[in-house]
Coordinates of C-alpha atoms and ligand atoms in Angstrom, one line a residue:
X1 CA 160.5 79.2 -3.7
X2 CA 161.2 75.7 -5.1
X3 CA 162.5 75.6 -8.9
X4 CA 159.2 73.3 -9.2
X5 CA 157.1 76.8 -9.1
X6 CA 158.9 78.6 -10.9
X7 CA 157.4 78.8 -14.5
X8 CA 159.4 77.1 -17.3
X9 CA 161.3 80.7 -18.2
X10 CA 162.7 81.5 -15.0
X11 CA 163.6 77.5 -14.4
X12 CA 165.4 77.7 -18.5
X13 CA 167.0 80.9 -16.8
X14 CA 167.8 79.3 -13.7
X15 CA 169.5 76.3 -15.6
X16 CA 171.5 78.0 -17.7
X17 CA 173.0 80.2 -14.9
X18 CA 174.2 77.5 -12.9
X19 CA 175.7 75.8 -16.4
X20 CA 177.4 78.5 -16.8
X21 CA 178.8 78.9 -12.9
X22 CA 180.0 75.1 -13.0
X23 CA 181.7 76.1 -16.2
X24 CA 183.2 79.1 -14.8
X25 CA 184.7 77.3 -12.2
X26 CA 185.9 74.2 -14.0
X27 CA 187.7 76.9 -16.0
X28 CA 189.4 78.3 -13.1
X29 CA 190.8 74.8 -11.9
X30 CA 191.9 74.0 -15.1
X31 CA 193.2 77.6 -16.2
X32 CA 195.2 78.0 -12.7
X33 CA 197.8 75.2 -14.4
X34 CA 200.2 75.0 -17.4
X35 CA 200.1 71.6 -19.9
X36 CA 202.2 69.6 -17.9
X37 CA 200.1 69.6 -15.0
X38 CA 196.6 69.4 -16.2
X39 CA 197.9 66.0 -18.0
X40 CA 200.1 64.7 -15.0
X41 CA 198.6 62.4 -12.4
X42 CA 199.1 63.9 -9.0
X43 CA 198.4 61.1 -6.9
X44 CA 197.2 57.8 -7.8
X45 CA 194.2 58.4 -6.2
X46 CA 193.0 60.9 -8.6
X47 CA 192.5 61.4 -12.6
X48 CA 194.9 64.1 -14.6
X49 CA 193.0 67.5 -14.5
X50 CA 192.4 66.8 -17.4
X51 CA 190.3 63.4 -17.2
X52 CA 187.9 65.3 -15.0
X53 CA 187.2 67.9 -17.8
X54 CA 186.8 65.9 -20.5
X55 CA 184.6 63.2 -18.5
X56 CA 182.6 66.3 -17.4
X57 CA 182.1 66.8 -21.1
X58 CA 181.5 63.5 -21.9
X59 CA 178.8 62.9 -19.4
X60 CA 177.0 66.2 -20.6
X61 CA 177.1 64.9 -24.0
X62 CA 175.9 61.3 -23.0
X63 CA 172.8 63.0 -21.1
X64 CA 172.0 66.2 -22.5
X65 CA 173.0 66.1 -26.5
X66 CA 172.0 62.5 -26.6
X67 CA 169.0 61.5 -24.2
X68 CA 167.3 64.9 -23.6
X69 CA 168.3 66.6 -27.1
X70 CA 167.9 63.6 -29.1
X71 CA 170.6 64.8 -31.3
X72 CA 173.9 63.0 -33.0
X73 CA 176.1 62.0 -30.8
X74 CA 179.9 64.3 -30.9
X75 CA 182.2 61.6 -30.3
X76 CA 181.2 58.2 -29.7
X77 CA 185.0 57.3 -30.1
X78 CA 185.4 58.7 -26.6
X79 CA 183.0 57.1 -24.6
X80 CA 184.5 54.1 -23.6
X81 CA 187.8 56.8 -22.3
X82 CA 185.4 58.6 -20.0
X83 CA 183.9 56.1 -18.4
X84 CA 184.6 56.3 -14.9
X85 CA 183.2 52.2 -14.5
X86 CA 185.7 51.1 -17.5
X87 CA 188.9 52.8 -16.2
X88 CA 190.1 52.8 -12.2
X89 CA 191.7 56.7 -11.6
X90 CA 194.9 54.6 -11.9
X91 CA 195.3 53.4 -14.7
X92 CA 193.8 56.7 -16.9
X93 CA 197.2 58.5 -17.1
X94 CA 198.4 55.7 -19.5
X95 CA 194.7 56.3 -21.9
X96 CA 195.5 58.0 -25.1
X97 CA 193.1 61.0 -23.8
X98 CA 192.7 64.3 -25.9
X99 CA 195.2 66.8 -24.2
X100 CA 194.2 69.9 -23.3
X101 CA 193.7 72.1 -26.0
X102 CA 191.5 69.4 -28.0
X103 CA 189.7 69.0 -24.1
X104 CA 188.9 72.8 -23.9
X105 CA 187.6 72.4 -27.3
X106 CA 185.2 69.3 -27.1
X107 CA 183.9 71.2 -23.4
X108 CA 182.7 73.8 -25.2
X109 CA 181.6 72.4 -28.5
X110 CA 179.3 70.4 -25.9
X111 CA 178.2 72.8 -24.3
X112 CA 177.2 75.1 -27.0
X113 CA 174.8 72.4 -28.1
X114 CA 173.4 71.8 -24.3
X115 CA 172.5 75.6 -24.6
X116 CA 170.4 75.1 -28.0
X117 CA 168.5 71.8 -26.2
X118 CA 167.7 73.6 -23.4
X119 CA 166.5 76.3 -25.6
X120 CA 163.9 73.4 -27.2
X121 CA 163.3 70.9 -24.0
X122 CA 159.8 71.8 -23.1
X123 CA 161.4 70.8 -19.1
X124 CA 157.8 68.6 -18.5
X125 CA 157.1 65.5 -19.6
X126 CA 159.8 62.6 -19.5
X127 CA 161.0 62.1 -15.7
X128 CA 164.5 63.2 -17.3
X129 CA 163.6 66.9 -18.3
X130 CA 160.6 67.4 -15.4
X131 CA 162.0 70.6 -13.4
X132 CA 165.1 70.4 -15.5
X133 CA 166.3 67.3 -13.5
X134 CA 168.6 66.1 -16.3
X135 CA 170.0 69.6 -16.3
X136 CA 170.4 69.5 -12.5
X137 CA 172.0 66.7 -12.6
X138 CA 174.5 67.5 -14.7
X139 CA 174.9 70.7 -13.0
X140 CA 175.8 68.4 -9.6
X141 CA 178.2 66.1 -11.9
X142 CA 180.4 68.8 -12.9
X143 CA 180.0 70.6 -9.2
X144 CA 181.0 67.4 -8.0
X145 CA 184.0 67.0 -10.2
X146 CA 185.0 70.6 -9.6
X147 CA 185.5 69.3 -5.5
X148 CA 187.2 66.3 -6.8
X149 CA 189.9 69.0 -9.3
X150 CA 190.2 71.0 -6.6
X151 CA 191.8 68.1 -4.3
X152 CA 193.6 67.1 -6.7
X153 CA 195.1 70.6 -6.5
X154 CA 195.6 70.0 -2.6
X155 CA 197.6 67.0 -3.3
X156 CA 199.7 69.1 -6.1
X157 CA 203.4 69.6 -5.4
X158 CA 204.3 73.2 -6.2
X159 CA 204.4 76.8 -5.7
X160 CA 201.0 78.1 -5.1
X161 CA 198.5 78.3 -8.1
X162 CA 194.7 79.2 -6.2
X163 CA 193.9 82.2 -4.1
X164 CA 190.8 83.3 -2.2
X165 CA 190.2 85.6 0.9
X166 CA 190.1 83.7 4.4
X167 CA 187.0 82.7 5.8
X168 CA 185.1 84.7 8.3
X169 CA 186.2 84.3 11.9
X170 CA 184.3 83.4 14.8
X171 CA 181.5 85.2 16.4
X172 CA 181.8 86.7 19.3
X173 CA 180.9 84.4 22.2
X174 CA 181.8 81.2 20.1
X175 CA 184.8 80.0 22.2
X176 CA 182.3 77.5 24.3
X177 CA 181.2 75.8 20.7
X178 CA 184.3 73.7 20.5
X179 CA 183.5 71.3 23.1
X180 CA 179.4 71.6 23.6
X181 CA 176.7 69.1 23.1
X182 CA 173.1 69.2 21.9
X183 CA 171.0 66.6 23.3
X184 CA 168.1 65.5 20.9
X185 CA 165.0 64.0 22.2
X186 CA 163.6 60.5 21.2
X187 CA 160.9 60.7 18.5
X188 CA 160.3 59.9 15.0
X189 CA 161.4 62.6 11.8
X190 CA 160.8 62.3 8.3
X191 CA 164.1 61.8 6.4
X192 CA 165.1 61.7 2.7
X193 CA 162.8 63.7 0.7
X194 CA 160.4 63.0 -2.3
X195 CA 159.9 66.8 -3.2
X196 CA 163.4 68.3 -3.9
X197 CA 163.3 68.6 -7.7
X198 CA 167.1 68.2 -8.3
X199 CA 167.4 65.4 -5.2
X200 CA 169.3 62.5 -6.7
X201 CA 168.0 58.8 -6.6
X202 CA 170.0 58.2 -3.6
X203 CA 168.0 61.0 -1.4
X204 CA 164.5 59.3 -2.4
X205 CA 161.5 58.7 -1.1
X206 CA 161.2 61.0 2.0
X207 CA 160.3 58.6 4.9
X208 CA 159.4 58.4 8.6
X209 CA 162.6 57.2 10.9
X210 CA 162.4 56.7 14.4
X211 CA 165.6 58.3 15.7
X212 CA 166.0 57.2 20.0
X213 CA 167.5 60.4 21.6
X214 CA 171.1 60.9 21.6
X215 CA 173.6 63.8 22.2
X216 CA 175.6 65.1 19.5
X217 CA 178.4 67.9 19.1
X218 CA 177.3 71.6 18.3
X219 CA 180.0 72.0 15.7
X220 CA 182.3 69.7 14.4
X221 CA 185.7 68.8 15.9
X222 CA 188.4 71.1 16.0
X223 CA 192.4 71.3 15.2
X224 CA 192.8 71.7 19.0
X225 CA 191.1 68.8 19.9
X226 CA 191.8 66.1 17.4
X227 CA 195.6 67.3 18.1
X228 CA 195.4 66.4 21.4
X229 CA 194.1 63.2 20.7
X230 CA 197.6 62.8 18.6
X231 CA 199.3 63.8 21.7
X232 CA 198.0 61.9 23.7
X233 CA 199.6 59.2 21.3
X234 CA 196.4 58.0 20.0
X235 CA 198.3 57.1 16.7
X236 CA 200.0 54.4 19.3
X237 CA 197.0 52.8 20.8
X238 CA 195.3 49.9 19.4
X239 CA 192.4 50.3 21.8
X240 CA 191.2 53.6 20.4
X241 CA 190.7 51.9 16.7
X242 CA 188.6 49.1 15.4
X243 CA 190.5 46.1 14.4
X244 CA 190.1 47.2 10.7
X245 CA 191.3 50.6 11.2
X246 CA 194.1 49.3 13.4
X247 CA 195.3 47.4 10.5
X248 CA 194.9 50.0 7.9
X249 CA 197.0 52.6 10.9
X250 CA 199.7 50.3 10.7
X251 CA 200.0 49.5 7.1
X252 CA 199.3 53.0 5.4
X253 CA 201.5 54.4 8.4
X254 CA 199.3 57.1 9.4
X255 CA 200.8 59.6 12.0
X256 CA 198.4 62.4 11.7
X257 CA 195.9 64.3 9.5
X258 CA 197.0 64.0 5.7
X259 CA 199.1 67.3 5.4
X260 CA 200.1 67.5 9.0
X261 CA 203.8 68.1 10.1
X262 CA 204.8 68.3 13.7
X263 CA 207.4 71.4 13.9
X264 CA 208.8 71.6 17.9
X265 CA 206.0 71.3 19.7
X266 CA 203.4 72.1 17.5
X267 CA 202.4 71.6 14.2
X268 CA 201.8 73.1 10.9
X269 CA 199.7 72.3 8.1
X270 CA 200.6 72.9 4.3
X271 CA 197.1 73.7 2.1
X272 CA 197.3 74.7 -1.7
X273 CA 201.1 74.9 -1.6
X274 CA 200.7 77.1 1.0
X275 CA 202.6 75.8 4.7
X276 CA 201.5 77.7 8.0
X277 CA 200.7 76.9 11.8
X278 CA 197.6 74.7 12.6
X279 CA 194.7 76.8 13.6
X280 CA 193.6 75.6 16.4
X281 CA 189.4 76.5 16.0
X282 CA 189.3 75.2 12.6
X283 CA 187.7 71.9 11.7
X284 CA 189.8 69.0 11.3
X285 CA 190.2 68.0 8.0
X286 CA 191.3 65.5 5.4
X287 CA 191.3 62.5 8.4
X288 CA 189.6 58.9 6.9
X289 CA 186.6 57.4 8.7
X290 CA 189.3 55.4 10.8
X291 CA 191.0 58.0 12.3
X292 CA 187.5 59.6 13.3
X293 CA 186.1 56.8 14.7
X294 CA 189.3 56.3 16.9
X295 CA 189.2 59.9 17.7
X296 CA 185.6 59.3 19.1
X297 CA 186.5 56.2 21.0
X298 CA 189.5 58.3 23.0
X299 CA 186.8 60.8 23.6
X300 CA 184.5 58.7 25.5
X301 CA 182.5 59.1 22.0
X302 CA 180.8 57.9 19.0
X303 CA 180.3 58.8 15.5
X304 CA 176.7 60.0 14.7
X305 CA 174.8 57.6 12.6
X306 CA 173.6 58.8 9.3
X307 CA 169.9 59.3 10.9
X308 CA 171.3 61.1 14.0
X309 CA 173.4 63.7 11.8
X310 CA 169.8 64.2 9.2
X311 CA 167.8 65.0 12.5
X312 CA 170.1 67.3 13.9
X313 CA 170.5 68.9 10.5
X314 CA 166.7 69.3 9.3
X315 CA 164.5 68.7 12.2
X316 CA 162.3 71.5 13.9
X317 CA 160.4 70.5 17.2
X318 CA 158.7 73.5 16.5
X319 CA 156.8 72.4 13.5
X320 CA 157.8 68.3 13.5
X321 CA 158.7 69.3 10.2
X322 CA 161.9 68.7 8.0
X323 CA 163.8 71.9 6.6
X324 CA 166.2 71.4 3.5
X325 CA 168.5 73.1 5.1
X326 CA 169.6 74.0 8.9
X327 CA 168.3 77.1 8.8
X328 CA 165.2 76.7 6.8
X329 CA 164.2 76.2 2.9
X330 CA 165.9 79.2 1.5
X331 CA 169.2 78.2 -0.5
X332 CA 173.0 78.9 1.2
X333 CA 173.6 82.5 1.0
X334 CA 177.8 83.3 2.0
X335 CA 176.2 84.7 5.5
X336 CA 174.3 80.8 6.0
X337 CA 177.7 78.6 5.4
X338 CA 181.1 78.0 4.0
X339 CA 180.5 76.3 0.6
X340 CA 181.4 77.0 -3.3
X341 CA 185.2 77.5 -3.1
X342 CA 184.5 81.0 -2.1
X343 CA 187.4 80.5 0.7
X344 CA 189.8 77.5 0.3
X345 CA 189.7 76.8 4.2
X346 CA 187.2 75.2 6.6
X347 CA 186.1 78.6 8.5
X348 CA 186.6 78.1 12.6
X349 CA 183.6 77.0 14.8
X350 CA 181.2 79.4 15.1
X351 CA 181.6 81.7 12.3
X352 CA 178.1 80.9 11.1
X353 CA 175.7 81.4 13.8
X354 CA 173.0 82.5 11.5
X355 CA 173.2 78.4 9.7
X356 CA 172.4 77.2 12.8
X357 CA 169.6 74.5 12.9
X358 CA 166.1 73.9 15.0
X359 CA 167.9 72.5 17.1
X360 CA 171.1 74.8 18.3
X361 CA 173.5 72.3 16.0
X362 CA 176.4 74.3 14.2
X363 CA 178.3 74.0 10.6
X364 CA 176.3 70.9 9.3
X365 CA 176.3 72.2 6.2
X366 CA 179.7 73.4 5.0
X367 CA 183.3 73.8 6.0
X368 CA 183.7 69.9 6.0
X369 CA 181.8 66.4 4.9
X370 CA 181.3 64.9 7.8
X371 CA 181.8 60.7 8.4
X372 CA 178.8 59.1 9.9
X373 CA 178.8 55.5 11.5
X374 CA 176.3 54.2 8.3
X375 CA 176.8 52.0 5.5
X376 CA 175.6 53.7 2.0
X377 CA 172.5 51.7 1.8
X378 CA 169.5 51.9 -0.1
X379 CA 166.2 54.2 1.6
X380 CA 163.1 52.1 1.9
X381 CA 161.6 52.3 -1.2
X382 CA 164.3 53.1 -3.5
X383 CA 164.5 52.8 -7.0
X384 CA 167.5 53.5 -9.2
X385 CA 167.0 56.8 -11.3
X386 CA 168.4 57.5 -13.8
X387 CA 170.6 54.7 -13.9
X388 CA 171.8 52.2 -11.6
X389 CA 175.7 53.1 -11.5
X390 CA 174.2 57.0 -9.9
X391 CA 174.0 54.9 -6.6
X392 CA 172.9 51.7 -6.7
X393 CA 176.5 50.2 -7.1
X394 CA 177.7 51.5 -4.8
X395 CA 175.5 50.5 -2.3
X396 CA 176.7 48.1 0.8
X397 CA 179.5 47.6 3.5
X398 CA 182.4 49.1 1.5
X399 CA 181.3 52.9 2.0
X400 CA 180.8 54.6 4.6
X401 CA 178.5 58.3 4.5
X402 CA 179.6 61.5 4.7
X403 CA 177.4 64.6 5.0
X404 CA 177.0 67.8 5.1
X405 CA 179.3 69.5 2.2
X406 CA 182.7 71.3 2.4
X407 CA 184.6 74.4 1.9
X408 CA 184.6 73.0 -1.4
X409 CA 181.2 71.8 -2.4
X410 CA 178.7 74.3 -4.5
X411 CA 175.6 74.6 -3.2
X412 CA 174.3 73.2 -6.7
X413 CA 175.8 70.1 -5.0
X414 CA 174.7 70.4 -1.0
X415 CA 171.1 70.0 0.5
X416 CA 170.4 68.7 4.2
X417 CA 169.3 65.2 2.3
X418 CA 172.7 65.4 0.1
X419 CA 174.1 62.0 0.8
X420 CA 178.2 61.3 -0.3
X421 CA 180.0 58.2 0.3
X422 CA 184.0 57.0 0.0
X423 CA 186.0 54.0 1.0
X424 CA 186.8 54.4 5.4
X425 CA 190.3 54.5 4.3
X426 CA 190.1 57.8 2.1
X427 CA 191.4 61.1 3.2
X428 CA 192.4 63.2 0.7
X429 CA 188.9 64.5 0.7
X430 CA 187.8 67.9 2.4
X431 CA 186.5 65.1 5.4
X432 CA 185.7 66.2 9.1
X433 CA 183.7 64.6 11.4
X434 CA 181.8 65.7 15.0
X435 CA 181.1 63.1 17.6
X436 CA 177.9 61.6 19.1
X437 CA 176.9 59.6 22.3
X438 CA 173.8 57.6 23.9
X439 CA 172.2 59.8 26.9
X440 CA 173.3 59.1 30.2
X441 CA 170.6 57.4 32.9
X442 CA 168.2 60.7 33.5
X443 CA 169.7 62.8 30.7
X444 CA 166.3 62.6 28.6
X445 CA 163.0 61.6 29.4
Ligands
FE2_1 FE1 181.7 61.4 -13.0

């Protein structure tokens, strides 16, 4: 059932449980660390740990205390500091930010006043509190800044600080998955949707897209493979990379996938402060846009478009309908897919034969966000909601898409329609790709 039927007692209910599970887990990235770290800038790619909470504080007080309660603001003084358009990650480290006690404190002082405006917010009426969308929003935000923490953890030097059990292994009869193809058929499939309650602007309006038939992998590329693309010296040959991500080879240097290190003939990977052998039916992770498209290109491949990887995710012949999710409507369950931190590791291909969509395509949602060929463009008939930085800035040839969700995305923060976007050059996020090709002459009607 969709949090639109609900009744406005079980949706207030529904709201302040996932509050409350964002909460728990900004806790546990930002508990796992002493002072020094939590104020300490990792990599100039990200904020201090401590940024992220505070931001995460400040945006629920900008949206939810202000706008939707209607009540004094907590501290203006702070805005302008946690305003992610104001201040590159860069440059945030040298901000005189509150520090970590005085962060804790201002989180929760926030969020004790969310809890009495939800209390009162009749969750009709303005677009903002219709289904709890402000709420849900905000949920996503701090979901979303949770993933972003937890690579900033990834790209943290020192002894380990995060545990989790390993993800499930494959099913039996999996082995094939690695290198197998779905071939989809020509036709038209309604993409984006206008019905998801919590759906950000970016998702909207649900619309018809003729998609011309095309094959795509059944699960996304593995450690094996993408290793013997390196072997091959792909690293080494222009031909395999666009002139752009030829240059961007040569000047960042790149060797391999971020956290790779060859050792004798093989390699191993170091993850949370934690160093081991590759494994070889995992997804490949943490490669930019770049190296995937070169991958693809030594492969005789593609990257899916954005459209492709939608229709592959949602689509069911069956029906002609589109599902939120491979499997159906109903939300993740840990049986469906990898997602929410429960395990700190892409599970290996075919561990979730039961998330499987329409159309026999495996992992879509999950494990790792996958790059797509597509600009982050605006759907036909767009309209920026609630405000134009959400998306709208960002629109145009400077990002690429991603879909799908990682290891390290909460379901709060995944849907089939869930669109993310980064520079092609950035790796340090939980990014994967799968492949895609045209039909060969006869392959499709
Ligand atoms: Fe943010």
């Amino acid at each position: 059932m969709s949090i639109a039927d609900v009744g406005t007692e079980a949706l207030r209910e529904h709201v302040a449980t996932q509050l409350r599970r964002a909460r728990d887990r900004s806790v546990e990235l930002t508990d796992a660390v002493d002072d020094d770290d939590l104020v300490r800038q990792h990599s100039k790619l990200m904020s201090p740990l401590v940024w992220d909470l505070a931001h995460i504080g400040s945006q629920e007080e900008l949206w939810l205390v202000r706008d939707v309660g209607g009540r004094e603001p907590l501290r203006a003084d702070i805005d302008d500091l946690y305003d992610a358009f104001q201040h590159p990650r860069a440059d945030r480290p040298a901000l005189p930010l509150l520090g970590p006690g005085e962060a804790r404190g201002y989180v929760r002082e926030v969020r004790d006043k969310v809890f009495d405006v939800l209390e009162h917010s009749p969750l009709e009426g303005r677009r903002l509190e219709t289904n709890g969308f402000a709420f849900g929003m905000i949920v996503q935000h701090e979901q979303q800044h949770d993933e972003t923490m937890l690579a900033t953890h990834q790209l943290r030097v020192g002894p380990p600080v995060l545990s989790a059990p390993p993800p499930p292994p494959a099913a039996a009869g999996a082995d094939a998955l690695a290198g197998r193809e779905v071939l989809v058929p020509g036709g038209p499939f309604t993409m984006g949707t206008s019905a998801d309650p919590w759906a950000l602007d970016n998702e909207r309006p649900a619309h018809e897209v003729h998609v011309p038939a095309f094959a795509i992998d059944a699960a996304p590329v593995t450690n094996a493979r993408y290793a013997a693309f390196v072997d091959d010296g792909g690293y080494d040959q222009p031909r395999w990379w666009s002139e752009e991500g030829w240059r961007h080879r040569t000047e960042a240097g790149l060797t391999a996938p971020m956290h790779w290190r060859r050792d004798g003939g093989g390699w191993t990977y170091t993850r949370f402060g934690r160093t081991s052998p590759l494994v070889p039916d995992e997804p490949v992770v943490h490669v930019c846009f770049h190296e995937a498209a070169a991958f693809a290109r030594w492969a005789g491949r593609r990257l899916p478009t954005e459209a492709e990887w939608e229709k592959a995710a949602r689509y069911d012949p069956a029906t002609g309908r589109s599902r939120r999710y491979p499997w159906g409507d109903q939300e993740p369950t840990p049986g469906l897919a990898n997602l929410g931190q429960r395990h700190l590791a892409p599970a290996p291909v075919g561990a979730y034969p039961d998330g499987v969509s329409p159309l026999g395509v495996h992992q879509l949602i999950g494990d790792v966000w996958e790059w797509t060929d597509t600009d982050f463009a605006a759907y036909p008939g767009f309209s920026a909601f609630p405000y134009r930085e959400y998306s709208e800035v960002f629109f145009g040839p400077s990002y690429k898409v991603l879909r799908g969700g990682s290891f390290g995305t909460d379901p709060a923060a995944c849907r089939g329609t869930f669109r993310n976007w980064d520079y092609p050059i950035r790796r340090q996020i939980f990014s994967g790709f799968r492949c895609a090709r045209d039909p060969l002459p006869g392959e499709v009607d």
